[in-house]
Amino acid sequence: MQLSNQAPMMKRMKFRIGANKFAKFLFMLSAFFGLGVLAVLFYQVFSQGFQFINWQFLTGKLSTQPERAGIMGAILGTFWLMLVVAPVTMFLGVGTAIFLEMYAKKGRLVGLIQTNIANLAGVPSIVYGILGLTVFVRMLDLGSVVLAGGLTMALLILPIVIVASQEAIRAIPSQMSEGSYGLGATKWQTIQRIILPAALPGILTGAILSLSRAIGETAPLVVIGIPALLIPFPGGILDRFTVLPMQIYYWTLDSSLVAEYANLASATIIVLLITLFVLNSSAIIIRNKFQKNY
Amino acid sequence: MVNGGFSKKDISIREVIDQNRKTQHIKRKIEKGIPVVLFLIASVSIITTIGIVFTLLSETVEFFKRVPIADFFTGTVLKPLSQNPEFGVLPLLTGTIISSLIAMLVAAPIGLMAAIYLSEYASARVRKVLKPMLELLAGIPTIVYGFFAFTFVTPVLKNLIPSLESTNILSPGIVMGVMIIPMIASLSEDAMSSVPQSMREGALGLGSTKLEVTRKVVIPAALSGIIASFVLGISRAIGETMIVTIASGSTKNFTFDVTQSMQTMTAYIVEVTGGDAPAGSTVYYSLYAVAMTLFAFTLLMNLLARYVSKKFREEY
């Protein structure tokens, strides 16, 4: 007894299986497409800039002559910028997270703050630049100094730090704080001695990742008016400064005038990428090594 | 008492209690003060939002006192620095929309297909390696992408399209798309991974191939999350600054020809602030009007993405 004609069905099956195989190949290609671009980008930057990295380039002052230009000013500027950004965001971010997770009653206010933080995370960085320009540079009359840039960057990455810290605090099981309360500790004592130490790896991971975001961010600083011209090395938070991405920006723009500037931009990109790579790896190491599973 | 016990030097429990009572009020003050301090810290994020809206709004109002709103939104000519300045935002809007469109044409299909591969086809081990590597793309500073677009992608494209200008909207659009791929891939993958396994198994049990399961079960079920990821991608493209500033030039063209130089809203802001527009001039206020438009656009997109993913989420 023949129930159905098998030949057309086999043909259909073959087509369906073939389509599946083809689609799988296409999907795989897409997944690797980004990595391909990444490889080309790295190859391009390293092949162009690697030979220009030397001691003189790393420690020298800026110069209009490509062969004498160095990026020490930008390195120091990045350092001073982080010296402002890190404590400000840690203080504000962790404080906000503690308030939201430990003190605030779940209700309309928390909902409002939470929605607000989510929205702030989606605001383009250049808008933060305008905020910084208007409030810190002009209204508070700080000028284009490290402090103004740092405060702007701190506000920019604040939402990331808050969310990361909230998650770190939430991950701590309630038995730990209940044990502390049971021994007679007050709420703040519990937060200070139990919650924060336990949440520290998670908080640090988030903080480092957001700091590396701030190091690579350019747009707000362009708006604030950070120069890349020949300014003296910054020695404090009230000095004018420049940072690595700004240096890359100006050299890229001017590479159509002076071709060698493209090489300098590549070399600076290498320094920037290595810095970010080291920071991100340290964040991952902290997360893997110190994160306890309760 | 044998061997020590209570001597006069020991503190009795009673004394400890008395001492604690003395410090109690300081402790209580700290306990009451801390939440207040923390609330003040938490309100910084609210103040930031208010600060953004207030600075943008007040200066934008000043701008519209000088330039009529209708002229701003329907004007096709933007000449902020000429003798008779004109402030039409349309050239910037088309520049922004076209570059975002190009970016999405690259990022949406590739990002989605990468997400399908990661969530449906790849083994757990491949996924574990591939996903963080893909996220590396998202961690690269946009200035580096800008450099890449300007010094590599544009020359390569110029070989294919000889009429391409050295600054054009096509190359930054494509590079922006590459930048957005990991974001779309990762958010869509999250949405697809949360589709319950039993639904896939049902379809597979009825004889579907994996492609059919993906097309007819997984994607429809995860659609809200996928759309939300696209909307967020567009929002990201609209707000992107450095890639377009470097690679698309500053010509305020009102055109749809992607081989030409066009300016986006973000690039205009960079140009005006870089040129040190004197405070109080109309050019200075136009900066805020454009920034307000940009802010409104991205805020709308972000709210839309939240709405879509909440409203149309299917619960299983």
XYZ file of C-alpha atoms in Angstrom:
610
model
C 0.000 0.000 0.000
C 1.330 3.375 -0.975
C 0.140 6.170 1.306
C 1.747 9.048 -0.485
C 3.941 9.748 -3.387
C 7.391 10.032 -1.893
C 9.256 11.618 -4.772
C 7.861 15.191 -4.570
C 8.061 15.082 -0.800
C 11.715 14.088 -0.906
C 12.301 16.938 -3.301
C 10.642 19.371 -0.918
C 12.587 17.986 1.999
C 15.821 18.444 0.120
C 14.936 22.048 -0.575
C 13.981 22.755 3.038
C 17.131 21.196 4.387
C 19.188 23.029 1.800
C 17.587 26.339 2.723
C 18.350 25.668 6.359
C 21.982 24.931 5.584
C 22.305 28.020 3.433
C 20.690 30.196 6.084
C 22.964 28.776 8.740
C 25.965 29.688 6.638
C 24.589 33.207 6.091
C 23.908 33.702 9.811
C 27.375 32.494 10.687
C 28.853 34.874 8.151
C 26.949 37.755 9.750
C 28.175 36.821 13.188
C 31.742 36.843 11.948
C 31.314 39.953 9.822
C 31.908 42.265 12.768
C 35.034 40.356 13.721
C 36.266 40.685 10.156
C 35.868 44.441 10.288
C 37.578 44.464 13.660
C 40.517 42.558 12.196
C 40.793 44.954 9.241
C 40.590 47.933 11.582
C 43.320 46.587 13.843
C 45.506 45.654 10.907
C 45.066 49.080 9.349
C 45.833 50.977 12.547
C 48.753 48.819 13.663
C 50.423 48.610 10.281
C 50.222 52.372 9.921
C 51.076 53.499 13.403
C 53.140 50.880 15.180
C 56.510 51.959 13.813
C 55.949 55.500 15.066
C 55.604 54.517 18.682
C 58.846 55.159 20.479
C 60.030 56.705 23.697
C 60.193 60.147 22.213
C 56.615 59.888 20.937
C 55.307 58.729 24.298
C 57.106 61.291 26.448
C 57.496 64.226 24.095
C 55.585 67.464 23.905
C 53.152 68.267 21.139
C 54.686 69.785 18.076
C 53.490 70.961 14.708
C 56.335 68.991 13.174
C 55.178 65.372 12.881
C 58.594 63.841 13.508
C 58.958 65.680 16.812
C 55.402 65.399 18.128
C 54.755 63.543 21.367
C 51.640 62.707 23.318
C 52.769 63.126 26.938
C 50.405 66.071 27.340
C 47.436 63.975 26.264
C 48.492 61.096 28.528
C 48.788 63.426 31.517
C 45.477 65.065 30.572
C 43.741 61.688 30.501
C 45.292 60.894 33.876
C 44.086 64.129 35.487
C 40.657 63.744 33.910
C 40.293 60.294 35.462
C 41.414 61.691 38.799
C 38.288 63.862 38.712
C 35.891 61.427 37.039
C 36.624 58.344 39.157
C 35.934 59.710 42.671
C 32.967 61.827 41.573
C 31.174 59.003 39.751
C 32.006 56.444 42.431
C 30.627 58.732 45.150
C 27.492 59.718 43.268
C 26.898 56.343 41.617
C 27.347 54.144 44.680
C 25.448 56.624 46.858
C 22.502 56.637 44.487
C 22.549 52.857 44.229
C 22.559 52.455 48.035
C 19.679 54.893 48.355
C 17.609 53.157 45.696
C 18.304 49.623 46.892
C 18.443 50.040 50.672
C 16.494 53.108 51.748
C 13.926 54.229 49.218
C 10.489 52.736 49.541
C 9.466 51.109 46.317
C 6.990 53.545 44.951
C 6.480 56.411 42.647
C 9.669 58.284 43.602
C 11.922 55.300 43.002
C 10.116 54.572 39.766
C 10.686 58.140 38.679
C 14.389 58.101 39.533
C 14.807 54.705 37.888
C 13.100 55.786 34.636
C 15.100 58.971 34.699
C 18.384 57.057 34.979
C 17.377 54.789 32.088
C 16.575 57.824 29.960
C 19.805 59.584 30.911
C 21.727 56.555 29.673
C 20.203 57.123 26.231
C 21.013 60.815 25.957
C 23.683 61.408 23.265
C 27.063 62.268 24.735
C 27.228 65.513 22.803
C 24.196 66.790 24.733
C 26.183 66.253 27.931
C 28.870 68.323 26.282
C 26.430 71.187 25.853
C 25.317 70.818 29.452
C 28.960 70.955 30.567
C 29.681 73.922 28.328
C 26.700 75.867 29.637
C 26.898 74.976 33.323
C 30.533 74.270 34.156
C 32.457 76.278 31.579
C 30.222 79.354 31.308
C 27.915 79.620 34.330
C 30.451 78.481 36.924
C 33.135 80.114 34.792
C 35.637 77.287 35.180
C 36.876 77.498 31.606
C 37.974 74.495 29.541
C 39.888 72.929 32.403
C 40.201 69.400 33.749
C 37.569 70.000 36.434
C 34.895 71.089 33.940
C 35.664 68.194 31.589
C 35.789 65.723 34.456
C 32.445 66.764 35.930
C 30.830 66.548 32.487
C 32.247 63.066 31.914
C 31.196 62.039 35.417
C 27.576 62.938 34.674
C 27.821 61.126 31.343
C 28.884 57.791 32.831
C 26.887 58.137 36.043
C 23.908 56.068 34.805
C 26.197 53.128 33.959
C 27.835 53.188 37.396
C 24.471 53.453 39.162
C 22.979 50.488 37.317
C 26.098 48.337 37.830
C 26.220 49.178 41.542
C 22.521 48.457 41.952
C 22.979 45.046 40.407
C 25.984 44.340 42.616
C 24.046 45.289 45.754
C 20.966 43.336 44.689
C 23.080 40.216 44.161
C 23.907 40.016 47.861
C 21.567 37.560 49.558
C 19.287 38.989 52.218
C 20.476 36.424 54.790
C 23.718 38.363 55.098
C 22.063 41.619 56.029
C 19.477 39.830 58.171
C 22.294 38.149 60.099
C 23.826 41.539 60.682
C 20.547 43.033 61.880
C 20.029 40.033 64.101
C 23.293 40.748 65.899
C 22.032 44.226 66.672
C 23.752 46.185 63.928
C 22.034 49.251 62.602
C 21.159 49.715 58.954
C 24.117 51.948 58.130
C 26.501 49.630 59.995
C 25.155 46.744 57.948
C 25.595 48.649 54.699
C 29.059 49.815 55.663
C 30.446 46.545 56.963
C 28.476 43.828 55.186
C 26.811 45.029 51.993
C 29.453 47.334 50.535
C 32.458 45.016 51.058
C 30.493 42.139 49.518
C 29.318 44.248 46.590
C 32.709 45.847 45.981
C 33.920 43.567 43.145
C 30.736 44.146 41.185
C 30.848 47.879 41.803
C 34.514 48.076 40.814
C 33.897 46.128 37.609
C 31.151 48.530 36.591
C 33.219 51.541 37.577
C 36.265 50.455 35.571
C 34.177 49.669 32.494
C 32.506 53.070 32.632
C 35.847 54.794 33.196
C 37.183 53.187 30.052
C 34.135 54.546 28.278
C 35.020 58.016 29.572
C 38.624 57.664 28.402
C 37.506 56.968 24.844
C 34.755 59.568 24.713
C 35.468 62.600 22.557
C 32.296 64.473 21.670
C 31.588 66.182 25.016
C 35.158 67.416 25.252
C 35.076 68.845 21.724
C 31.973 70.781 22.672
C 33.488 72.015 25.920
C 36.351 73.360 23.861
C 39.369 71.286 24.799
C 42.289 72.488 22.676
C 44.846 70.214 21.092
C 47.235 73.031 20.395
C 50.492 73.636 22.105
C 49.534 73.977 25.719
C 51.826 73.199 28.651
C 51.497 69.869 30.474
C 48.575 69.957 32.885
C 49.691 69.882 36.513
C 46.363 69.963 38.307
C 42.617 69.916 37.927
C 42.368 73.626 37.170
C 44.735 73.503 34.191
C 43.811 73.417 30.554
C 44.394 70.001 29.080
C 43.943 67.658 26.157
C 43.314 63.921 26.030
C 44.221 61.062 23.710
C 40.937 60.995 21.719
C 41.142 64.759 21.135
C 44.651 64.305 19.810
C 43.414 61.617 17.432
C 40.554 63.874 16.359
C 42.735 66.824 15.416
C 45.377 64.728 13.737
C 42.743 62.887 11.693
C 41.121 66.138 10.610
C 44.469 67.628 9.623
C 45.715 64.490 7.906
C 44.387 65.823 4.616
C 46.791 68.758 5.004
C 49.792 66.965 6.479
C 49.823 63.316 5.452
C 52.113 62.265 8.338
C 49.443 63.256 10.841
C 47.543 60.087 9.886
C 50.499 58.052 11.151
C 50.524 59.969 14.419
C 46.766 59.440 14.755
C 47.259 55.682 14.229
C 50.044 55.561 16.778
C 47.872 57.421 19.300
C 44.969 55.059 18.580
C 47.249 52.122 19.418
C 48.152 53.714 22.756
C 44.461 54.406 23.455
C 43.329 50.897 22.496
C 46.030 49.285 24.624
C 44.992 51.442 27.594
C 41.346 50.426 27.157
C 42.313 46.781 26.701
C 44.295 46.776 29.955
C 41.438 48.475 31.837
C 38.765 46.126 30.478
C 40.842 43.032 31.170
C 41.420 44.168 34.734
C 37.670 44.594 35.123
C 37.096 41.051 33.887
C 39.840 39.706 36.176
C 38.280 41.441 39.179
C 34.885 40.062 38.278
C 36.100 36.507 37.830
C 38.476 36.431 40.766
C 36.636 38.244 43.514
C 33.008 37.723 42.670
C 31.675 35.225 45.162
C 28.657 33.142 44.479
C 26.520 33.003 47.558
C 35.194 34.122 92.655
C 37.963 31.783 91.681
C 40.794 32.998 89.479
C 39.961 36.512 88.416
C 36.317 36.718 87.681
C 35.119 40.219 88.333
C 37.785 42.544 89.566
C 37.207 46.229 89.903
C 39.130 46.885 86.676
C 36.711 44.863 84.560
C 33.826 46.650 83.004
C 30.556 45.287 84.105
C 27.722 44.683 81.698
C 25.818 47.493 83.372
C 28.624 49.937 82.572
C 28.757 48.792 78.947
C 25.047 49.409 78.658
C 25.448 52.871 80.193
C 28.276 53.683 77.847
C 26.277 52.505 74.854
C 23.404 54.670 75.963
C 25.741 57.662 75.931
C 26.837 57.053 72.331
C 23.365 56.034 71.310
C 22.185 59.480 70.339
C 25.195 60.035 68.054
C 24.482 56.721 66.378
C 20.847 57.586 66.020
C 21.753 60.882 64.393
C 23.974 59.105 61.878
C 21.250 56.597 61.144
C 18.798 59.396 60.504
C 21.232 61.581 58.593
C 22.546 58.965 56.165
C 19.306 58.480 54.203
C 18.994 62.225 53.802
C 22.532 62.524 52.451
C 21.975 59.557 50.144
C 18.734 61.052 48.894
C 20.588 64.255 48.014
C 23.168 62.202 46.120
C 20.435 60.281 44.303
C 18.750 63.502 43.266
C 21.844 64.474 41.246
C 20.565 62.331 38.390
C 17.227 64.157 38.475
C 19.016 67.503 38.645
C 21.080 66.470 35.607
C 17.925 65.856 33.598
C 16.397 69.115 34.741
C 19.689 70.846 33.928
C 19.760 69.423 30.403
C 16.136 70.277 29.659
C 16.378 73.720 31.255
C 19.577 74.842 29.507
C 18.387 73.561 26.147
C 14.902 74.969 26.500
C 15.748 78.460 27.728
C 18.278 79.118 24.979
C 16.045 77.526 22.350
C 13.232 79.885 23.300
C 15.652 82.784 22.858
C 16.537 81.414 19.403
C 12.921 81.202 18.319
C 12.427 84.813 19.306
C 14.898 85.695 16.576
C 14.157 83.011 14.015
C 10.541 81.925 13.528
C 9.898 78.272 14.303
C 8.375 77.693 10.870
C 11.501 79.030 9.137
C 13.664 76.768 11.236
C 11.778 73.553 10.559
C 10.948 74.151 6.891
C 14.043 76.038 5.752
C 16.233 74.175 3.291
C 19.135 76.598 3.533
C 21.515 76.691 6.450
C 24.007 79.539 6.298
C 24.690 80.504 9.888
C 27.790 82.585 9.226
C 26.936 84.465 6.054
C 25.937 88.145 5.810
C 22.250 87.280 5.714
C 22.230 84.160 7.863
C 19.570 81.550 7.242
C 18.695 78.895 9.753
C 16.849 76.054 8.072
C 17.358 72.797 9.936
C 16.287 70.556 7.044
C 19.807 70.052 5.636
C 20.890 68.806 9.079
C 17.778 66.657 9.461
C 18.249 64.970 6.086
C 21.933 64.443 6.855
C 21.078 62.864 10.197
C 18.257 60.725 8.843
C 20.198 59.516 5.799
C 23.279 58.587 7.796
C 21.115 56.766 10.344
C 19.281 54.978 7.544
C 22.513 53.779 5.973
C 23.698 52.650 9.390
C 20.503 50.701 9.968
C 20.654 49.118 6.504
C 23.985 47.686 7.578
C 23.299 47.000 11.238
C 19.733 45.677 11.243
C 20.110 42.646 8.914
C 23.632 41.754 9.992
C 22.898 42.303 13.675
C 19.716 40.270 13.515
C 21.326 37.425 11.604
C 24.243 37.384 14.008
C 21.753 37.238 16.862
C 19.955 34.315 15.198
C 23.249 32.502 14.788
C 24.206 33.071 18.412
C 20.856 32.112 19.879
C 19.661 29.346 17.540
C 22.583 27.754 15.728
C 25.811 28.245 17.660
C 26.865 25.758 20.307
C 27.214 26.997 23.861
C 30.985 26.979 23.517
C 31.036 29.020 20.314
C 28.588 31.494 21.824
C 30.730 31.890 24.907
C 33.702 32.945 22.779
C 31.895 34.805 20.007
C 29.641 37.054 22.089
C 32.338 38.849 24.100
C 34.436 39.190 20.953
C 31.518 40.816 19.183
C 31.092 43.127 22.154
C 34.690 44.258 21.666
C 33.320 46.148 18.664
C 31.036 48.134 20.938
C 33.924 49.076 23.210
C 35.990 50.741 20.520
C 35.893 54.545 20.878
C 33.890 56.279 18.161
C 36.855 58.481 17.316
C 38.689 55.345 16.194
C 35.753 54.435 13.961
C 35.855 57.965 12.581
C 39.526 57.593 11.732
C 38.772 54.220 10.144
C 35.940 55.656 8.040
C 37.991 58.613 6.879
C 41.332 56.973 6.142
C 40.269 53.475 5.112
C 36.610 53.006 4.171
C 36.282 56.164 2.078
C 39.341 55.410 -0.104
C 38.136 51.810 -0.571
C 34.650 52.994 -1.536
C 36.155 55.540 -3.868
C 37.592 52.698 -5.926
C 34.075 51.336 -6.348
C 32.287 54.661 -6.791
C 34.595 57.113 -8.557
C 32.232 60.053 -8.066
C 32.441 59.727 -4.281
C 33.592 62.900 -2.543
C 36.422 62.689 -0.034
C 33.932 63.548 2.679
C 30.582 61.869 2.130
C 27.684 60.491 4.106
C 27.966 56.907 2.808
C 31.178 55.843 4.468
C 30.407 57.165 7.985
C 26.933 55.639 7.630
C 28.382 52.199 6.918
C 30.946 52.446 9.708
C 28.252 53.623 12.114
C 26.292 50.519 11.137
C 29.261 48.333 12.038
C 29.464 50.099 15.385
C 25.791 49.392 16.097
C 25.870 45.702 15.068
C 26.916 44.381 18.505
C 24.196 46.371 20.232
C 21.439 45.020 17.988
C 22.913 41.517 18.035
C 23.174 41.405 21.800
C 19.719 42.852 22.556
C 17.997 40.706 19.912
C 19.838 37.653 21.149
C 18.579 38.306 24.665
C 15.034 38.540 23.327
C 15.343 35.339 21.309
C 17.061 33.384 24.062
C 14.159 34.120 26.376
C 11.729 32.346 24.059
C 10.998 29.117 25.915
C 12.627 25.957 24.621
C 9.332 24.081 24.635
C 8.018 26.248 21.799
C 11.011 25.374 19.637
C 10.696 21.700 20.495
C 7.037 21.712 19.540
C 7.803 23.055 16.101
C 10.823 20.795 15.654
C 8.692 17.804 16.688
C 6.251 18.621 13.910
C 9.093 18.287 11.453
C 10.223 21.883 10.967
C 13.778 22.680 10.086
C 15.721 25.034 12.303
C 15.267 27.849 9.810
C 11.496 27.381 9.854
C 11.461 27.323 13.644
C 13.431 30.558 13.692
C 11.314 32.247 11.067
C 7.879 31.167 12.228
C 8.253 30.671 15.969
C 11.268 32.353 17.510
C 11.269 35.663 15.613
C 7.530 36.321 15.982
C 7.751 35.486 19.672
C 10.750 37.754 20.204
C 9.554 40.493 17.864
C 9.005 43.164 20.504
C 12.555 42.800 21.772
C 13.957 42.801 18.233
C 12.053 45.953 17.264
C 13.134 47.633 20.486
C 16.760 46.841 19.645
C 16.319 48.395 16.184
C 14.796 51.554 17.642
C 17.645 51.854 20.145
C 20.069 51.358 17.270
C 18.480 54.251 15.369
C 18.651 56.407 18.475
C 22.327 55.575 18.826
C 22.940 56.463 15.167
C 21.144 59.797 15.487
C 23.251 60.796 18.476
C 26.586 59.545 17.097
C 29.005 62.397 16.681
C 32.649 61.736 15.980
C 32.298 59.389 12.992
C 30.103 61.803 11.059
C 32.055 64.872 12.140
C 35.249 63.448 10.708
C 34.056 61.549 7.667
C 31.004 63.391 6.378
C 32.370 66.901 6.303
C 30.623 70.147 7.095
C 28.855 71.006 3.847
C 25.302 71.963 4.630
C 23.822 70.212 1.602
C 20.124 69.646 1.256
C 20.323 66.566 -0.923
C 19.631 62.861 -0.974
C 22.794 61.926 -2.851
C 24.796 59.723 -0.498
C 28.069 60.275 -2.334
C 28.051 63.918 -1.281
C 29.132 65.592 1.886
C 26.322 66.305 4.315
C 26.210 67.614 7.824
C 24.333 65.990 10.681
C 22.888 67.730 13.729
C 25.694 66.441 15.920
C 28.381 67.551 13.473
C 26.816 71.017 13.339
C 27.014 71.299 17.113
C 30.681 70.342 17.001
C 31.368 72.850 14.240
C 29.638 75.741 15.986
C 31.191 75.122 19.408
C 34.589 74.568 17.807
C 34.300 77.895 16.019
C 33.754 79.715 19.309
C 30.452 81.321 18.437
C 30.222 84.529 20.456
C 27.734 84.110 23.294
C 24.524 85.970 22.532
C 24.758 85.750 18.755
C 22.047 83.997 16.789
C 24.552 81.313 15.754
C 25.186 80.629 19.414
C 21.467 80.156 20.080
C 21.026 78.019 16.968
C 23.355 75.542 18.657
C 20.793 75.020 21.383
C 17.868 74.778 18.975
C 19.663 72.023 17.069
C 20.694 70.297 20.302
C 17.106 70.465 21.531
C 15.903 68.859 18.281
C 18.533 66.139 18.652
C 17.622 65.572 22.299
C 13.902 65.394 21.469
C 14.533 62.872 18.685
C 16.653 60.527 20.765
C 14.406 60.832 23.816
C 11.410 59.941 21.662
C 13.255 56.914 20.262
C 14.327 55.724 23.695
C 10.812 56.066 25.080
C 9.438 54.284 22.016
C 11.866 51.395 22.513
C 10.795 51.050 26.149
C 7.140 51.234 25.176
C 7.471 48.622 22.435
C 9.353 46.147 24.569
C 6.909 46.578 27.451
C 3.635 46.799 25.584
C 4.155 44.038 23.094
C 6.124 41.658 25.225
C 4.525 38.257 25.098
C 4.730 36.362 28.332
C 5.164 32.616 28.222
